[in-house]
Coordinates of C-alpha atoms and ligand atoms in Angstrom, one line a residue:
X4 CA 91.2 118.6 143.9
X5 CA 92.7 118.1 147.4
X6 CA 95.4 121.9 147.3
X7 CA 97.7 120.9 149.6
X8 CA 98.8 117.3 147.2
X9 CA 97.8 118.7 144.2
X10 CA 95.8 115.1 144.2
X11 CA 92.0 114.6 143.8
X12 CA 89.7 112.2 141.6
X13 CA 88.7 112.1 138.0
X14 CA 86.5 110.4 135.5
X15 CA 87.5 109.8 131.7
X16 CA 86.0 107.5 129.4
X17 CA 87.9 105.8 126.4
X18 CA 86.6 103.2 123.4
X19 CA 87.9 99.7 122.7
X20 CA 89.8 99.3 118.7
X21 CA 89.8 96.8 115.9
X22 CA 93.6 96.6 114.7
X23 CA 93.2 96.2 111.1
X24 CA 97.1 95.6 111.1
X25 CA 98.1 93.4 114.3
X26 CA 100.6 93.7 117.2
X27 CA 101.8 90.2 118.2
X28 CA 104.6 90.5 120.1
X29 CA 107.1 92.6 122.5
X30 CA 110.6 93.6 122.4
X31 CA 110.6 94.2 125.3
X32 CA 107.5 92.8 127.6
X33 CA 108.0 95.1 130.8
X34 CA 107.8 98.5 128.6
X35 CA 105.3 96.7 125.9
X36 CA 107.9 98.2 123.2
X37 CA 106.2 96.5 119.9
X38 CA 108.3 93.9 117.6
X39 CA 106.1 95.7 114.8
X40 CA 103.9 99.0 114.6
X41 CA 100.0 98.1 114.2
X42 CA 97.1 100.0 112.5
X43 CA 93.8 100.5 114.1
X44 CA 89.9 102.3 114.0
X45 CA 88.4 103.0 117.6
X46 CA 84.8 101.5 117.5
X47 CA 82.3 104.0 118.6
X48 CA 79.1 102.7 121.2
X49 CA 81.1 100.6 122.9
X50 CA 83.5 102.3 125.7
X51 CA 84.7 101.7 129.1
X52 CA 84.0 104.5 131.9
X53 CA 86.3 104.8 134.6
X54 CA 86.7 106.9 137.7
X55 CA 89.7 107.7 139.5
X56 CA 89.8 108.9 142.9
X57 CA 93.5 109.6 145.6
X58 CA 92.8 110.0 149.3
X59 CA 95.2 109.8 152.0
X60 CA 92.3 107.5 153.7
X61 CA 93.1 104.2 151.7
X62 CA 95.9 101.9 152.5
X63 CA 95.8 99.8 149.6
X64 CA 94.1 100.5 145.8
X65 CA 90.7 99.1 145.1
X66 CA 89.6 98.6 141.5
X67 CA 86.2 97.2 140.5
X68 CA 84.9 96.4 137.5
X69 CA 80.9 96.7 136.5
X70 CA 80.5 97.4 140.3
X71 CA 81.8 94.0 141.6
X72 CA 85.3 93.6 143.2
X73 CA 87.9 93.5 140.5
X74 CA 89.8 89.7 141.4
X75 CA 93.9 89.6 142.5
X76 CA 95.3 89.4 138.8
X77 CA 93.5 92.5 137.4
X78 CA 94.0 94.4 140.8
X79 CA 98.1 93.4 140.6
X80 CA 98.1 94.8 137.2
X81 CA 95.8 97.5 137.4
X82 CA 98.1 98.9 140.7
X83 CA 101.6 98.5 139.3
X84 CA 100.0 100.9 136.7
X85 CA 99.0 103.3 139.4
X86 CA 102.4 102.4 140.7
X87 CA 103.9 104.1 137.1
X88 CA 101.0 107.4 137.9
X89 CA 102.6 107.8 141.3
X90 CA 106.2 108.0 139.9
X91 CA 105.2 110.2 137.3
X92 CA 103.2 112.5 140.1
X93 CA 106.1 112.1 143.1
X94 CA 103.2 110.4 145.2
X95 CA 102.2 107.4 147.2
X96 CA 98.8 107.5 147.8
X97 CA 96.4 105.0 146.9
X98 CA 93.5 104.9 144.8
X99 CA 90.2 103.4 144.6
X100 CA 89.5 102.3 140.7
X101 CA 86.1 101.5 139.4
X102 CA 85.5 100.9 136.0
X103 CA 82.0 99.9 134.2
X104 CA 82.3 98.1 130.3
X105 CA 78.8 99.2 127.8
X106 CA 79.6 95.8 125.9
X107 CA 79.4 92.4 127.5
X108 CA 82.4 91.8 129.1
X109 CA 83.7 88.3 127.0
X110 CA 82.4 89.9 123.9
X111 CA 85.2 88.9 122.6
X112 CA 86.5 92.6 122.1
X113 CA 89.4 93.6 124.3
X114 CA 88.4 95.3 127.2
X115 CA 92.2 95.8 128.5
X116 CA 92.5 98.3 125.1
X117 CA 89.9 100.4 126.5
X118 CA 90.2 99.7 130.1
X119 CA 93.7 101.3 130.3
X120 CA 93.5 104.4 128.5
X121 CA 90.1 105.8 130.1
X122 CA 93.1 104.4 133.1
X123 CA 95.3 106.2 131.8
X124 CA 93.3 109.7 131.6
X125 CA 91.9 109.6 134.2
X126 CA 95.0 108.0 137.2
X127 CA 97.0 111.0 135.6
X128 CA 94.7 114.0 136.1
X129 CA 93.2 112.5 139.3
X130 CA 96.6 112.7 140.2
X131 CA 96.8 116.3 138.3
X132 CA 99.2 115.5 135.3
X133 CA 98.8 117.5 132.2
X134 CA 99.8 114.7 129.5
X135 CA 99.3 115.6 126.0
X136 CA 97.9 112.8 123.9
X137 CA 101.6 111.0 122.8
X138 CA 102.7 111.5 126.9
X139 CA 99.0 110.1 127.0
X140 CA 99.5 107.0 125.4
X141 CA 103.2 106.1 126.5
X142 CA 101.5 105.9 129.6
X143 CA 98.2 103.8 128.7
X144 CA 101.1 101.4 126.5
X145 CA 102.6 100.0 129.7
X146 CA 98.9 98.6 130.7
X147 CA 97.7 97.1 127.6
X148 CA 99.8 97.3 124.6
X149 CA 96.9 97.9 122.4
X150 CA 95.4 100.9 124.7
X151 CA 97.9 103.1 123.0
X152 CA 95.4 103.1 119.8
X153 CA 92.5 104.1 121.6
X154 CA 93.8 107.0 123.7
X155 CA 93.5 109.4 120.2
X156 CA 90.4 108.9 118.2
X157 CA 89.6 108.1 114.7
X158 CA 92.0 106.1 112.6
X159 CA 95.6 105.2 114.6
X160 CA 98.6 104.2 114.2
X161 CA 100.9 102.9 116.9
X162 CA 104.8 103.2 115.6
X163 CA 106.6 100.7 117.1
X164 CA 109.2 103.5 117.9
X165 CA 112.7 102.1 119.5
X166 CA 112.6 103.3 123.1
X167 CA 110.0 104.4 125.3
X168 CA 109.4 107.7 124.4
X169 CA 108.7 107.5 120.8
X170 CA 106.9 104.7 121.2
X171 CA 102.9 105.9 121.1
X172 CA 100.3 106.3 118.3
X173 CA 98.6 108.6 116.4
X174 CA 95.8 109.9 114.8
X175 CA 96.0 108.7 110.7
X176 CA 92.4 109.9 110.4
X177 CA 89.6 111.3 112.6
X178 CA 86.3 109.7 112.5
X179 CA 84.3 111.4 110.7
X180 CA 87.2 110.7 107.5
X181 CA 85.8 107.8 106.5
X182 CA 82.2 105.4 106.9
X183 CA 83.9 101.6 107.5
X184 CA 82.0 100.2 110.4
X185 CA 82.9 97.0 111.7
X186 CA 80.1 94.6 112.5
X187 CA 81.5 91.8 115.2
X188 CA 80.0 88.6 114.9
X189 CA 80.3 87.3 118.5
X190 CA 80.9 83.2 117.6
X191 CA 81.5 82.8 121.7
X192 CA 81.1 85.0 125.0
X193 CA 83.4 82.7 126.7
X194 CA 86.8 83.2 128.8
X195 CA 89.7 82.4 126.1
X196 CA 92.1 80.4 127.1
X197 CA 95.4 82.0 126.6
X198 CA 95.1 86.1 127.4
X199 CA 96.9 88.4 124.8
X200 CA 100.0 89.1 127.7
X201 CA 101.1 85.6 127.5
X202 CA 100.3 85.2 123.6
X203 CA 102.9 88.0 123.0
X204 CA 105.4 86.0 124.9
X205 CA 105.2 82.9 122.5
X206 CA 105.3 84.7 119.3
X207 CA 108.7 84.3 119.0
X208 CA 108.8 80.6 119.3
X209 CA 106.9 80.3 115.9
X210 CA 109.7 80.5 113.2
X211 CA 106.9 82.0 110.5
X212 CA 107.2 85.7 113.6
X213 CA 110.6 87.1 111.5
X214 CA 109.0 86.3 107.6
X215 CA 105.4 88.8 109.7
X216 CA 107.6 91.2 111.3
X217 CA 109.5 91.7 108.3
X218 CA 107.1 92.2 105.9
X219 CA 105.4 94.4 108.0
X220 CA 106.2 98.2 107.3
X221 CA 104.4 96.9 103.6
X222 CA 101.3 95.9 105.0
X223 CA 102.0 99.1 107.0
X224 CA 102.0 101.4 103.9
X225 CA 99.4 99.6 102.2
X226 CA 96.3 99.9 105.2
X227 CA 97.5 103.8 105.8
X228 CA 97.3 103.9 102.1
X229 CA 93.9 102.6 102.1
X230 CA 92.3 104.3 104.7
X231 CA 94.0 107.9 103.0
X232 CA 92.4 107.0 99.7
X233 CA 89.2 105.0 101.0
X234 CA 89.9 102.3 98.7
X235 CA 87.7 99.7 100.5
X236 CA 89.0 96.4 98.8
X237 CA 92.9 97.1 99.1
X238 CA 92.4 97.6 102.4
X239 CA 90.5 94.0 102.9
X240 CA 93.9 92.3 101.0
X241 CA 95.9 93.7 103.4
X242 CA 93.5 93.3 106.3
X243 CA 93.0 89.8 105.8
X244 CA 96.6 89.1 105.2
X245 CA 97.5 90.6 108.5
X246 CA 95.0 89.1 110.2
X247 CA 95.9 85.3 108.6
X248 CA 99.8 86.2 109.4
X249 CA 99.5 87.0 113.0
X250 CA 96.6 83.6 113.4
X251 CA 99.7 82.0 111.3
X252 CA 102.3 82.9 113.8
X253 CA 99.9 81.9 117.0
X254 CA 98.9 78.0 115.2
X255 CA 102.9 77.6 115.0
X256 CA 103.9 78.3 118.7
X257 CA 105.1 76.3 120.6
X258 CA 103.0 75.0 122.6
X259 CA 100.5 76.4 119.2
X260 CA 97.0 78.6 120.2
X261 CA 94.1 78.2 118.2
X262 CA 91.5 80.6 118.6
X263 CA 89.7 80.0 115.8
X264 CA 86.5 78.1 116.3
X265 CA 84.1 76.0 113.3
X266 CA 81.9 78.8 112.9
X267 CA 85.1 81.3 112.4
X268 CA 86.8 79.6 109.4
X269 CA 82.6 78.9 108.1
X270 CA 82.3 83.5 108.5
X271 CA 85.5 84.0 106.8
X272 CA 84.6 81.5 104.0
X273 CA 80.7 83.5 103.8
X274 CA 82.6 86.7 104.2
X275 CA 85.1 85.8 101.1
X276 CA 82.1 84.9 98.8
X277 CA 79.8 88.0 99.9
X278 CA 83.3 90.4 98.3
X279 CA 83.2 88.1 94.9
X280 CA 79.4 88.6 94.9
X281 CA 80.5 92.9 94.6
X282 CA 79.8 93.3 99.0
X283 CA 82.3 95.3 100.7
X284 CA 83.2 93.2 103.2
X285 CA 86.2 92.1 105.1
X286 CA 87.5 90.1 107.9
X287 CA 89.6 90.2 110.9
X288 CA 90.4 88.5 114.0
X289 CA 92.0 89.1 117.2
X290 CA 93.5 86.7 120.1
X291 CA 89.5 85.0 120.2
X292 CA 87.0 83.1 118.0
X293 CA 84.9 85.7 117.3
X294 CA 85.4 87.8 113.8
X295 CA 85.1 91.5 113.1
X296 CA 83.5 92.4 109.7
X297 CA 84.4 95.6 108.3
X298 CA 82.4 97.4 106.1
X299 CA 81.0 100.2 105.2
X300 CA 78.0 102.0 106.5
X301 CA 75.1 101.8 102.7
X302 CA 76.4 98.0 103.1
X303 CA 76.1 97.7 107.1
X304 CA 72.1 96.7 107.5
X305 CA 72.3 93.7 104.7
X306 CA 76.3 92.2 106.5
X307 CA 74.4 92.5 110.1
X308 CA 70.9 90.5 108.8
X309 CA 73.6 88.2 106.2
X310 CA 75.8 87.6 109.8
X311 CA 72.6 86.8 111.9
X312 CA 71.1 83.6 109.5
X313 CA 75.0 82.6 109.4
X314 CA 75.0 79.2 111.6
X315 CA 76.7 79.7 115.2
X316 CA 76.8 83.0 115.4
X317 CA 75.4 84.5 118.3
X318 CA 74.5 88.4 118.3
X319 CA 76.6 91.1 116.5
X320 CA 77.4 94.4 117.6
X321 CA 77.7 97.2 114.7
X322 CA 79.9 100.0 115.4
X323 CA 81.6 102.7 113.2
X324 CA 84.7 105.2 113.6
X325 CA 84.9 105.7 117.4
X326 CA 86.9 109.2 118.8
X327 CA 89.6 109.5 121.7
X328 CA 89.8 108.8 125.0
X329 CA 88.1 112.0 127.0
X330 CA 87.7 113.3 130.7
X331 CA 84.1 112.9 131.4
X332 CA 83.7 116.9 134.0
X333 CA 81.4 117.5 136.2
Ligands
DP6_28 C1 95.7 90.6 118.8 O1 97.4 95.1 124.1 O2 96.2 92.9 123.9 O3 94.8 92.3 119.7 O4 99.0 94.8 126.3 O5 99.6 92.5 126.7 O6 97.5 94.1 127.0 P1 98.9 93.2 126.2 O7 98.4 92.8 124.2 P2 96.4 94.0 124.1 O8 97.0 92.7 122.8 C2 96.4 93.5 121.4 C3 96.6 91.7 120.3 C4 95.7 91.6 119.6 C5 95.9 92.6 118.2 C6 96.0 94.3 118.0 O9 95.1 94.7 118.9 O10 96.9 94.5 117.8

């Protein structure tokens, strides 16, 4: 750390998360203030590691992802985020950012959540800011909404809040509270057509969005309660309903967003069948064709094998509940 400026370097990691109750649509797109609250689980074993170095020798921000220079739009998004950090710290030093994901690019796991959670922690620490978890979660939110949920650990709720100050995520249960497992069935590893940021902006064009948002407090209550009581079948019902409601909004937006591929639907049918056969299993889908199949640790091996034997599935990643974003020391 440069003792005169208080600026230096820092490294941090964060896990991606799977939304059990989805964030879809913003009241304020600039600040990423969502129209409804959401609930998620961090995904252990999958992570983004980010190193940030502020220096007076740099004339512009630079960004490397997995060792390669990032494209212009990713760099612009990160530079805008770093401007917030600079404003908070009262500095105009530029930064070099190096970020590595240990999960394959295009795996259908949103890397923006783990990326902006790790960046918020590494950049704020490198800038000499000592942000508490809520402040860090708020900062991460401005980079990517779902990133605010990758700051705290385990099972996490993001209350929509009414303004910047009260829109942040917090843990509702630690990772070891429940042995829920996410088996991510990879149907396609291609780049998705419409990214989440563009998709959020279309949510209001669907006549179904108002109904989805109006019913969100009920789904949040049911999901939170199911997690706290470790009631898998109650969780399954609300998680699938919430995912279907978001995809109904997506499919009825103008222009419509249809993220599902034929294999996506095949997995949904298979999961329903396995559940009616007595297996603890349910499905949820983010803004892409891959299916997050939730189960319990005892059944995870069986579920992963069943998925691998299903036509159209390229690979299955298995993740247990993960901890909070953390600094990497030394
Ligand atoms: C479908 O957080 O990726 O995964 O704020 O524009 O970065 P930006 O969007 P993002 O949206 C996530 C959408 C979702 C649902 C969810 O994770 O809650």
